[in-house]
Structures are given as C-alpha cells and as structure tokens.
XYZ file of N, CA and C in Angstrom:
693
model
N -26.754 20.985 63.671
C -28.604 20.959 63.447
C -28.988 21.248 64.511
N -30.024 21.975 64.450
C -30.950 21.921 66.385
C -31.803 21.145 66.292
N -31.770 20.710 67.329
C -32.488 19.681 67.755
C -33.752 19.313 67.586
N -34.532 20.428 67.623
C -36.355 20.909 66.980
C -36.133 20.555 65.047
N -34.854 20.868 64.484
C -34.895 20.661 62.870
C -34.566 19.314 62.980
N -34.038 18.703 64.009
C -32.840 17.028 63.801
C -34.471 16.323 63.790
N -35.402 16.695 64.900
C -36.470 15.607 64.930
C -38.026 15.862 64.197
N -37.227 17.463 63.987
C -38.966 17.244 62.703
C -38.398 16.860 60.823
N -36.199 16.199 60.862
C -36.362 15.889 59.847
C -36.821 14.240 60.428
N -36.257 13.656 61.143
C -35.820 12.663 61.733
C -37.628 11.560 61.332
N -38.888 12.942 61.946
C -40.391 12.402 61.797
C -40.702 12.451 60.426
N -40.177 12.727 59.210
C -39.978 12.656 57.852
C -39.697 11.529 56.933
N -38.727 10.732 57.814
C -38.463 9.517 56.939
C -39.298 8.506 57.099
N -38.609 7.109 56.613
C -39.766 5.618 56.527
C -39.505 5.440 57.704
N -38.587 5.405 58.916
C -38.291 5.200 60.105
C -38.923 5.361 60.543
N -38.921 6.564 61.422
C -39.682 7.234 62.221
C -41.094 8.033 61.678
N -41.364 7.715 61.115
C -42.097 8.809 60.600
C -43.760 8.633 62.397
N -44.254 9.165 62.171
C -45.520 9.129 63.317
C -45.338 8.459 64.516
N -44.071 9.233 64.872
C -43.466 8.629 66.212
C -43.743 10.081 66.783
N -43.916 9.933 68.220
C -44.311 11.133 69.194
C -43.164 11.707 69.228
N -42.543 13.259 69.740
C -41.750 13.791 70.308
C -40.723 13.251 70.907
N -41.644 12.194 72.618
C -41.116 11.678 73.463
C -39.854 10.695 72.815
N -40.168 10.558 71.727
C -39.371 8.764 71.159
C -38.382 9.964 69.835
N -38.878 10.693 69.310
C -37.900 11.242 68.509
C -37.085 11.946 69.450
N -37.719 12.682 70.150
C -36.260 13.092 71.132
C -35.062 12.719 71.738
N -35.720 10.921 72.123
C -34.778 10.614 72.960
C -33.424 10.096 71.375
N -33.821 9.443 70.344
C -33.536 9.030 69.732
C -32.152 10.463 69.224
N -32.874 11.402 68.974
C -32.513 12.715 68.506
C -30.869 12.982 69.908
N -31.177 12.764 71.126
C -30.056 12.807 72.181
C -28.920 11.391 71.999
N -29.719 10.237 71.818
C -28.823 9.444 71.137
C -28.017 9.428 69.773
N -28.302 9.913 69.190
C -27.454 9.710 68.028
C -27.140 11.464 67.425
N -26.403 10.782 66.508
C -25.877 12.037 65.918
C -25.681 12.505 64.534
N -25.560 13.631 63.693
C -26.085 13.734 62.629
C -24.715 13.957 61.639
N -24.700 13.916 60.741
C -22.895 13.251 59.903
C -23.010 13.981 58.497
N -22.301 15.343 58.428
C -21.680 15.350 56.899
C -20.944 14.734 56.093
N -21.663 14.284 55.615
C -20.574 14.032 54.263
C -20.232 14.602 52.755
N -19.212 14.323 52.287
C -19.147 14.889 50.742
C -18.956 13.637 49.897
N -18.862 13.488 48.562
C -19.460 13.040 47.376
C -18.335 11.945 47.385
N -18.532 10.277 47.610
C -17.569 9.206 47.946
C -17.049 8.901 49.451
N -17.661 9.191 50.487
C -17.342 8.969 51.454
C -17.826 7.264 51.636
N -16.759 6.911 52.341
C -17.326 5.069 52.826
C -17.784 5.561 54.345
N -18.869 5.173 54.466
C -20.147 4.896 55.849
C -19.637 3.584 56.605
N -18.975 2.622 55.554
C -19.065 0.868 55.965
C -18.670 0.610 55.042
N -17.865 -0.608 55.888
C -17.401 -1.435 54.808
C -17.901 -2.809 54.804
N -18.214 -3.991 53.547
C -18.261 -5.133 54.515
C -17.806 -6.451 55.019
N -18.104 -7.034 56.032
C -17.241 -7.752 57.018
C -17.469 -6.744 58.914
N -17.256 -5.053 58.261
C -17.020 -4.445 59.623
C -18.348 -4.586 60.865
N -18.102 -4.954 61.934
C -19.038 -4.769 62.945
C -20.288 -3.736 62.897
N -21.298 -4.071 62.905
C -22.536 -3.107 62.487
C -22.629 -2.312 63.981
N -22.223 -1.262 64.521
C -22.743 -0.922 65.576
C -23.709 0.107 65.289
N -24.124 0.300 64.191
C -25.064 1.790 64.149
C -25.847 1.133 62.826
N -26.764 2.436 62.604
C -27.051 2.245 61.100
C -27.333 3.956 61.050
N -27.400 4.484 59.326
C -27.525 5.275 58.984
C -29.079 5.866 58.695
N -29.646 6.719 58.922
C -30.287 7.989 58.198
C -30.117 8.385 57.113
N -30.567 8.098 55.584
C -30.379 9.616 54.893
C -31.087 10.488 55.116
N -30.778 11.666 55.659
C -31.747 12.898 55.692
C -31.836 13.730 54.799
N -30.209 13.555 53.524
C -30.210 14.536 52.159
C -29.295 13.474 51.266
N -29.543 13.763 50.527
C -28.516 13.173 48.957
C -28.641 12.217 49.285
N -27.790 10.693 48.577
C -28.183 9.335 47.884
C -27.035 8.682 48.499
N -27.234 7.494 48.686
C -26.183 6.516 49.162
C -25.794 5.518 48.297
N -25.207 5.021 47.735
C -25.548 3.753 46.986
C -24.848 2.519 47.983
N -25.588 1.542 47.724
C -24.952 0.168 48.892
C -24.461 -0.791 48.137
N -23.026 -1.304 48.111
C -22.973 -2.625 47.197
C -21.938 -3.092 47.500
N -21.880 -4.574 46.537
C -20.850 -5.485 47.287
C -19.594 -5.495 45.871
N -18.075 -5.926 46.315
C -17.288 -5.767 45.240
C -17.127 -7.072 44.945
N -16.663 -7.680 44.163
C -15.786 -8.692 43.179
C -14.559 -9.243 43.883
N -13.837 -10.374 43.378
C -12.500 -10.639 43.431
C -11.795 -10.009 42.502
N -12.675 -9.861 41.371
C -11.652 -8.612 40.243
C -12.121 -7.683 40.508
N -12.451 -7.202 41.353
C -12.252 -5.408 41.674
C -13.345 -4.737 41.149
N -14.102 -5.458 40.313
C -15.841 -4.920 39.882
C -16.752 -4.885 40.912
N -17.432 -3.869 40.669
C -18.466 -3.211 42.183
C -20.063 -3.812 41.075
N -20.773 -3.944 42.383
C -22.289 -4.333 41.817
C -23.246 -3.666 42.942
N -23.697 -2.864 42.075
C -24.572 -1.835 43.092
C -26.261 -2.862 43.836
N -26.864 -3.009 44.820
C -27.494 -3.238 45.050
C -28.594 -2.577 45.423
N -28.619 -1.407 46.285
C -29.154 -0.523 46.102
C -28.981 1.189 46.167
N -30.099 2.093 46.278
C -29.216 3.555 45.703
C -30.553 4.049 46.317
N -29.558 4.219 48.019
C -30.561 5.136 48.700
C -30.969 6.622 49.405
N -32.453 6.763 49.434
C -32.315 8.088 49.060
C -33.030 9.335 50.368
N -32.926 10.588 50.530
C -33.608 10.869 51.777
C -35.068 9.903 52.635
N -34.585 9.951 53.243
C -35.206 9.244 54.098
C -35.548 7.886 54.167
N -34.290 7.549 53.584
C -34.033 5.888 53.848
C -33.008 5.566 55.098
N -33.328 4.200 55.090
C -32.008 3.770 56.327
C -30.942 2.378 55.844
N -30.118 2.858 56.479
C -28.739 2.355 55.451
C -28.285 1.668 56.638
N -28.442 0.258 56.536
C -27.677 -0.497 56.879
C -28.370 -0.899 58.081
N -29.590 -1.070 58.226
C -30.684 -1.583 59.100
C -30.065 -2.776 59.686
N -30.279 -3.959 58.470
C -31.152 -4.688 58.446
C -29.763 -5.505 59.399
N -28.373 -5.780 59.184
C -27.554 -6.407 59.953
C -27.935 -5.983 61.814
N -28.163 -4.273 62.041
C -27.978 -3.881 63.137
C -29.665 -4.500 64.145
N -30.644 -4.779 63.100
C -31.493 -5.822 63.897
C -31.453 -7.044 63.411
N -30.475 -7.352 63.133
C -30.283 -9.409 62.966
C -28.763 -10.035 63.124
N -28.342 -8.325 63.773
C -27.002 -9.122 65.251
C -25.732 -9.292 63.920
N -25.492 -9.021 62.983
C -24.181 -9.793 61.764
C -23.623 -8.255 61.637
N -22.502 -9.044 61.131
C -21.500 -7.603 60.151
C -22.414 -7.270 59.447
N -21.946 -6.055 58.272
C -22.305 -5.408 57.100
C -22.119 -6.388 55.959
N -23.576 -7.224 55.341
C -22.734 -7.511 53.974
C -22.195 -6.713 53.751
N -22.655 -5.516 53.420
C -22.247 -5.166 51.681
C -21.299 -3.307 52.483
N -21.188 -2.648 51.468
C -20.464 -1.232 51.490
C -21.259 -0.734 51.105
N -21.146 1.025 52.068
C -21.943 1.381 51.806
C -21.039 3.105 51.478
N -21.512 3.666 50.406
C -20.915 5.067 49.731
C -21.631 5.872 49.731
N -21.050 7.548 49.757
C -22.317 8.509 49.055
C -21.807 8.263 48.124
N -23.141 8.995 47.189
C -22.722 9.718 45.681
C -22.705 10.818 45.163
N -23.332 11.655 46.472
C -23.478 12.879 46.483
C -23.239 13.213 47.719
N -22.769 15.017 48.395
C -22.658 15.472 49.517
C -24.113 14.902 49.847
N -23.909 14.599 51.417
C -24.849 14.014 52.362
C -24.888 14.423 53.944
N -26.078 14.307 54.040
C -26.114 14.189 55.526
C -27.413 13.783 56.282
N -26.435 12.939 57.658
C -27.239 11.409 57.330
C -26.949 11.469 58.655
N -27.612 10.971 59.669
C -28.090 10.726 60.937
C -28.240 9.249 60.812
N -26.876 9.350 62.326
C -26.151 7.921 62.811
C -27.126 7.250 64.076
N -27.631 5.980 64.302
C -28.268 6.035 65.775
C -27.810 4.408 66.067
N -26.586 4.268 67.249
C -26.213 3.203 67.523
C -26.979 2.135 67.877
N -26.749 1.481 67.088
C -28.219 0.003 67.477
C -27.734 -0.743 68.773
N -27.444 0.094 70.196
C -27.541 -0.599 71.176
C -28.927 0.195 71.631
N -29.344 1.910 71.874
C -30.158 2.600 71.581
C -30.929 1.849 70.859
N -31.116 2.080 70.297
C -32.374 1.478 68.852
C -33.262 0.357 69.306
N -32.362 -1.120 69.590
C -32.909 -1.823 70.280
C -33.070 -1.286 71.818
N -33.269 -0.822 72.408
C -33.295 -0.503 73.921
C -35.188 0.429 73.943
N -34.711 1.018 72.585
C -36.092 1.951 72.369
C -37.584 1.133 71.750
N -36.913 0.218 71.102
C -37.492 -1.261 70.325
C -38.412 -1.546 71.359
N -37.907 -1.961 72.696
C -38.714 -2.279 74.075
C -39.716 -1.776 74.751
N -38.942 -0.370 74.779
C -39.842 0.629 75.597
C -41.006 0.810 74.380
N -40.467 0.825 73.210
C -41.878 1.635 72.257
C -42.458 1.105 71.300
N -43.488 -0.421 71.036
C -43.701 -1.596 70.108
C -43.760 -0.681 68.235
N -44.280 0.754 68.747
C -44.840 0.712 67.441
C -43.238 1.092 66.535
N -42.061 1.464 66.853
C -41.221 2.295 66.816
C -40.629 0.754 65.778
N -40.699 -0.950 66.893
C -40.199 -1.747 65.611
C -41.502 -2.501 64.403
N -42.555 -2.023 65.349
C -43.649 -1.817 63.613
C -43.329 -1.468 62.350
N -42.547 0.151 62.759
C -42.135 0.927 61.326
C -40.723 0.008 60.814
N -39.970 -0.704 61.687
C -39.108 -1.036 61.434
C -39.131 -2.338 60.529
N -40.330 -3.164 61.093
C -40.551 -4.401 60.251
C -41.629 -4.068 59.075
N -41.994 -2.365 58.918
C -42.334 -2.200 57.591
C -41.327 -1.559 56.956
N -40.556 -1.446 57.125
C -39.152 -1.238 56.647
C -38.803 -1.654 55.715
N -38.192 -3.166 56.539
C -37.420 -4.297 56.746
C -38.863 -5.537 55.384
N -39.746 -5.458 55.247
C -40.689 -5.652 54.334
C -40.944 -5.106 53.438
N -40.816 -3.755 53.019
C -40.704 -3.446 51.784
C -39.306 -3.667 50.643
N -38.417 -3.284 52.188
C -36.987 -3.473 51.487
C -36.544 -4.988 50.690
N -37.745 -5.943 51.332
C -37.866 -7.460 50.678
C -38.158 -7.534 49.419
N -39.338 -6.653 49.726
C -40.049 -6.827 48.501
C -39.598 -6.347 47.032
N -38.600 -5.080 47.374
C -38.269 -4.579 46.156
C -37.212 -5.151 45.867
N -36.254 -5.569 46.691
C -34.937 -6.995 46.746
C -35.269 -8.131 46.349
N -36.405 -8.356 45.672
C -36.829 -9.888 45.461
C -37.239 -9.441 44.313
N -38.109 -8.506 43.954
C -38.201 -7.678 42.754
C -37.213 -7.548 41.737
N -35.736 -6.728 42.112
C -35.007 -7.055 42.033
C -34.020 -7.955 40.468
N -34.578 -9.144 41.902
C -33.365 -10.136 41.664
C -34.603 -11.048 40.340
N -36.040 -11.143 40.829
C -36.766 -11.374 39.637
C -36.592 -10.543 38.373
N -36.273 -9.232 38.269
C -36.500 -9.005 36.833
C -34.312 -9.324 36.481
N -33.284 -9.142 37.599
C -32.189 -8.994 36.678
C -32.229 -11.461 36.137
N -33.185 -12.353 36.952
C -33.166 -13.147 36.445
C -33.988 -14.138 35.237
N -35.204 -13.000 35.448
C -36.083 -13.368 34.543
C -36.602 -12.457 32.984
N -35.613 -11.666 33.273
C -35.971 -10.594 32.342
C -34.664 -9.996 31.764
N -34.591 -9.645 29.903
C -33.476 -9.767 29.717
C -33.188 -7.732 29.860
N -31.898 -6.958 29.500
C -32.255 -5.669 30.032
C -32.753 -5.199 29.464
N -33.332 -4.891 28.111
C -34.613 -3.469 28.071
C -35.717 -3.658 28.670
N -36.058 -4.529 29.592
C -37.245 -5.124 30.206
C -36.901 -4.623 31.632
N -35.545 -4.522 32.263
C -35.044 -4.126 32.781
C -35.365 -2.466 33.474
N -34.680 -2.001 31.740
C -34.365 -0.607 31.489
C -35.571 0.051 31.787
N -36.303 -0.277 31.194
C -38.146 0.063 30.754
C -38.563 0.562 32.454
N -38.692 -0.781 33.180
C -39.043 -0.524 34.559
C -38.902 0.041 35.356
N -37.607 0.362 35.318
C -36.594 1.058 36.203
C -36.908 2.397 36.063
N -36.978 2.547 34.522
C -37.556 4.517 34.579
C -38.898 4.510 34.179
N -40.129 3.445 33.967
C -41.513 3.574 34.913
C -41.604 3.749 36.173
N -40.657 3.385 36.990
C -40.814 3.323 38.897
C -40.586 4.868 38.468
N -38.865 4.800 38.534
C -38.595 6.165 38.730
C -39.649 7.550 37.811
N -40.462 7.654 36.798
C -41.476 8.475 36.554
C -42.494 8.178 37.101
N -43.418 7.096 38.181
C -44.052 6.840 38.957
C -43.893 7.778 40.099
N -42.694 7.593 40.725
C -42.212 7.927 41.833
C -41.983 9.425 41.909
N -41.842 10.477 40.441
C -41.448 11.910 40.219
C -43.116 11.906 40.289
N -44.006 11.642 40.575
C -45.603 12.101 40.013
C -45.733 11.204 38.820
N -45.805 10.820 37.950
C -46.256 9.998 36.886
C -46.581 11.249 35.889
N -46.282 12.660 35.649
C -46.524 13.595 34.931
C -46.267 13.649 34.334
N -46.266 14.973 32.848
C -45.231 15.149 31.578
C -44.094 15.393 32.220
N -43.037 15.501 31.676
C -41.674 15.975 31.352
C -40.689 15.205 31.906
N -39.227 15.544 31.813
C -38.709 15.189 32.036
C -38.325 14.478 33.287
N -36.735 13.247 33.220
C -36.173 12.504 34.490
C -35.076 12.888 34.433
N -34.892 12.754 35.783
C -33.086 13.395 35.896
C -32.831 11.317 36.313
N -31.574 11.036 35.535
C -31.729 10.001 36.341
C -30.781 10.176 37.717
N -31.118 9.460 39.069
C -30.293 9.666 40.440
C -29.228 8.925 40.363
N -28.391 8.471 39.233
C -27.073 7.801 38.947
C -26.510 8.538 38.255
N -25.455 8.023 37.840
C -24.749 7.793 36.296
C -24.994 6.800 35.711
N -25.099 7.067 34.395
C -25.382 6.172 33.535
C -24.621 4.556 33.343
N -22.984 4.569 34.707
C -22.353 3.252 34.272
C -22.781 2.789 35.606
N -23.206 3.257 36.859
C -23.576 2.944 38.294
C -25.645 2.506 38.351
N -25.935 3.019 36.691
C -27.355 2.596 36.274
C -26.785 0.684 35.533
N -25.741 1.471 35.150
C -25.895 -0.476 34.392
C -25.446 -0.963 35.254
N -24.329 -1.299 36.742
C -24.590 -2.445 37.615
C -25.301 -1.926 38.176
N -26.537 -1.344 38.680
C -27.973 -1.513 39.072
C -28.864 -3.249 38.274
N -28.593 -2.547 36.665
C -29.470 -2.951 36.325
C -28.620 -4.516 35.696
N -27.413 -4.443 36.448
C -27.172 -6.294 35.852
C -26.343 -5.932 34.527
N -25.920 -4.948 34.154
C -25.494 -5.207 32.819
C -24.450 -3.948 32.598
N -23.608 -4.277 31.161
C -22.537 -2.615 31.378
C -22.682 -2.365 30.438
N -22.259 -0.683 30.732
C -22.292 0.661 29.938
C -22.468 1.105 29.087
N -21.376 -0.039 27.707
C -21.624 -0.425 26.928
C -22.982 -0.843 26.379
N -23.856 -1.891 27.305
C -24.659 -2.642 26.356
C -25.871 -1.476 26.691
N -25.908 -1.351 28.244
C -26.890 0.418 28.213
C -27.041 1.300 27.519
N -25.769 2.188 26.485
C -25.692 3.002 26.114
C -26.362 2.364 24.211
N -26.282 0.950 23.922
C -26.803 0.638 23.107
C -28.580 0.863 23.042
N -29.399 0.169 24.285
C -30.533 -0.086 24.214
C -31.292 1.780 24.396
N -30.317 2.073 25.397
C -31.196 3.746 24.909
C -31.244 4.032 23.613
N -30.419 3.981 22.634
C -29.941 3.894 21.399
C -31.316 3.684 20.866
N -31.402 2.169 21.007
C -32.725 1.510 20.398
C -33.768 2.413 21.081
N -34.387 2.563 22.206
C -35.347 3.175 22.347
C -35.794 4.092 21.657
N -34.450 5.469 21.654
C -34.344 6.251 21.049
C -35.061 6.119 20.548
N -34.320 5.279 19.054
C -34.926 5.075 17.625
C -36.145 4.717 17.589
N -36.085 3.903 18.532
C -38.242 3.261 18.982
C -39.482 4.436 18.591
N -38.459 6.219 19.686
C -40.130 6.566 19.728
C -39.729 6.789 21.362
N -39.466 5.693 21.824
C -39.757 5.345 24.260
C -39.299 6.902 24.431
N -38.559 7.646 24.024
C -37.602 8.023 25.321
C -36.666 9.119 24.225
N -36.008 10.145 24.513
C -35.145 11.338 24.282
C -34.210 11.412 25.761
N -32.903 10.846 25.051
C -31.953 10.911 25.621
C -30.795 12.601 26.071
N -30.856 12.886 26.636
C -29.744 14.249 26.706
C -28.681 14.095 28.123
N -27.744 13.402 27.959
C -27.038 13.200 29.044
C -27.388 12.682 30.131
N -28.000 12.567 31.298
C -28.286 11.985 32.558
C -29.919 12.380 31.965
N -30.457 13.363 31.834
C -32.108 13.576 31.646
C -32.712 13.115 30.284
N -34.383 12.433 30.785
C -34.831 11.386 29.624
C -35.735 12.101 29.737
N -36.132 11.875 28.906
C -37.611 12.438 28.322
C -38.393 11.492 28.080
N -39.713 10.951 28.718
C -40.509 9.641 28.400
C -41.181 10.276 27.452
N -41.525 9.532 26.415
C -42.002 9.792 25.025
C -43.387 9.240 24.633
N -43.489 7.636 25.105
C -44.226 6.922 24.806
C -44.101 5.960 26.463
N -45.232 6.475 27.175
C -45.101 5.766 28.978
C -45.775 4.462 28.558
N -46.957 4.580 27.508
C -47.411 3.443 27.713
C -46.707 2.279 27.076
N -45.682 2.578 25.978
C -45.172 1.725 25.161
C -43.971 1.179 26.215
N -43.349 2.556 27.196
C -42.092 1.867 27.736
C -43.088 0.643 29.091
N -43.940 1.174 28.963
C -44.851 0.067 30.515
C -44.779 -1.143 29.778
N -44.775 -1.599 28.417
C -45.370 -2.442 27.726
C -44.016 -3.676 27.873
N -43.217 -2.414 27.933
C -41.659 -3.518 27.503
C -41.252 -3.631 28.437
N -41.428 -2.986 29.494
C -41.190 -3.816 31.468
C -41.938 -4.812 31.046
N -43.213 -5.703 30.700
C -44.028 -5.840 31.024
C -43.129 -6.993 30.174
N -43.045 -6.809 28.566
C -43.217 -8.069 27.618
C -41.695 -8.295 27.779
N -40.728 -7.139 27.515
C -39.361 -7.593 27.371
C -39.050 -7.146 25.790
N -39.808 -6.639 24.801
C -39.589 -6.322 23.599
C -39.922 -5.578 22.936
N -38.900 -4.354 22.214
C -39.460 -3.553 21.777
C -39.915 -3.782 20.667
N -41.059 -2.875 19.851
C -42.184 -2.710 18.454
C -40.697 -2.206 17.258
C-alpha cells in the first residue's frame, strides 16, 4: 500500500481520526501493513504486547480459551477498530487471543512508537482515551447482558444494535459472524441460539435465511431486548 493511501486509511479509523498529516506520516513510516487470510492468529494470551493492530478491512475476533478447550468470544472488531491496544497502553501481556474471521488488511504499530508519539502529540492520547472509554462502555453493557438478561433479550439487543449500526432502515441484516460464534458471544450454546431464533421467527419478529436476518418487527424486538420476554 502506498504511503498516501495508508495515511488516508489511518485517518478513517477510530483511533487516528482527526490527526494531522504530520502525525499520520510518522505512524505510517514506523508501522507496517499485514495482509492476513481467514483464521490467522494475531497474538495469543500471555504473549508480550509489543504493539497493537488496527483493522483496515475485514473482521477479527478476540477470545479466551478455557482449560477444557472451549472458547469464549469477547469482541468482534471490524474496520477502523484497534486490536490489542489496551495491554500496550497498560504495559501488560495480551490478556486474550486474537484471530482473523475473514481475509483482513491490518496495520501494526509498535508500542514504543505509539508511546513516543503520545508524548509529542496530546491529541493522540485523547483519541486513545476515547477509544478505551467506548470499549469499556461496550464491555460493561456486555457483562450486564450476560449476568442480568436471559438469552432472548441478549439476542434481541444484539440484533437491534446491528440494525442501528447499519442505518436502522428496512431490509435484511447479514450476521458478521457464524451462528456458532454468535452463540459464544452471547454466552449460550448453538443449540439454544437456534431454538430462540426459531421462536422469534414463529412470533413474527424476524425471518432467518442462513446468516441473513430480516427484522419484521423492530419495535417488538426492541421490547424483547428491554424486557426479556416474547409475546
């Protein structure tokens, strides 16, 4: 990727949006892009955090593995989002694993470079704090859903959010992950997820065709997300 194109791509990310060309040029010169195929491991839990990635295209999952081999997805991150920035910022090892869900173009920035630029350009520090704050809010909401809401409400809230992120208009949604991965993200089993999708279809909230979901009753789905029960 040409440097000018890389700078433009970085400018469009959550972390580097609004930075001037001088800072973007320094970041582009000191980091590198990486093309990944589906299923590549970016880092593993416990590894020293030498730097972090920014997703330019594609999707990455962040997950933890249990001793019995099961996996729990913590985040699904897409274009414009950083991956592994928290341990770099905090000076700790990676607390989880990261793997590409599809072909990706990533930008890797060494932690030492980022730390040096933060000292020189306070706006970069403010951008990082904003990203960390948003990530904390999302994680807090996720924990709240997992601990206080039943699976139908978690699924409804996820689909409602996905609809809003796509513009909130009519039409179908395409799940960004497989149903098995969605089940992990929601803290349930694929079998339970399939049963709930069937119940929501029978109740008229949505129509499921593979990984494509048509939301037929957005108001009703929002009510399920809020109250946790289906009529």
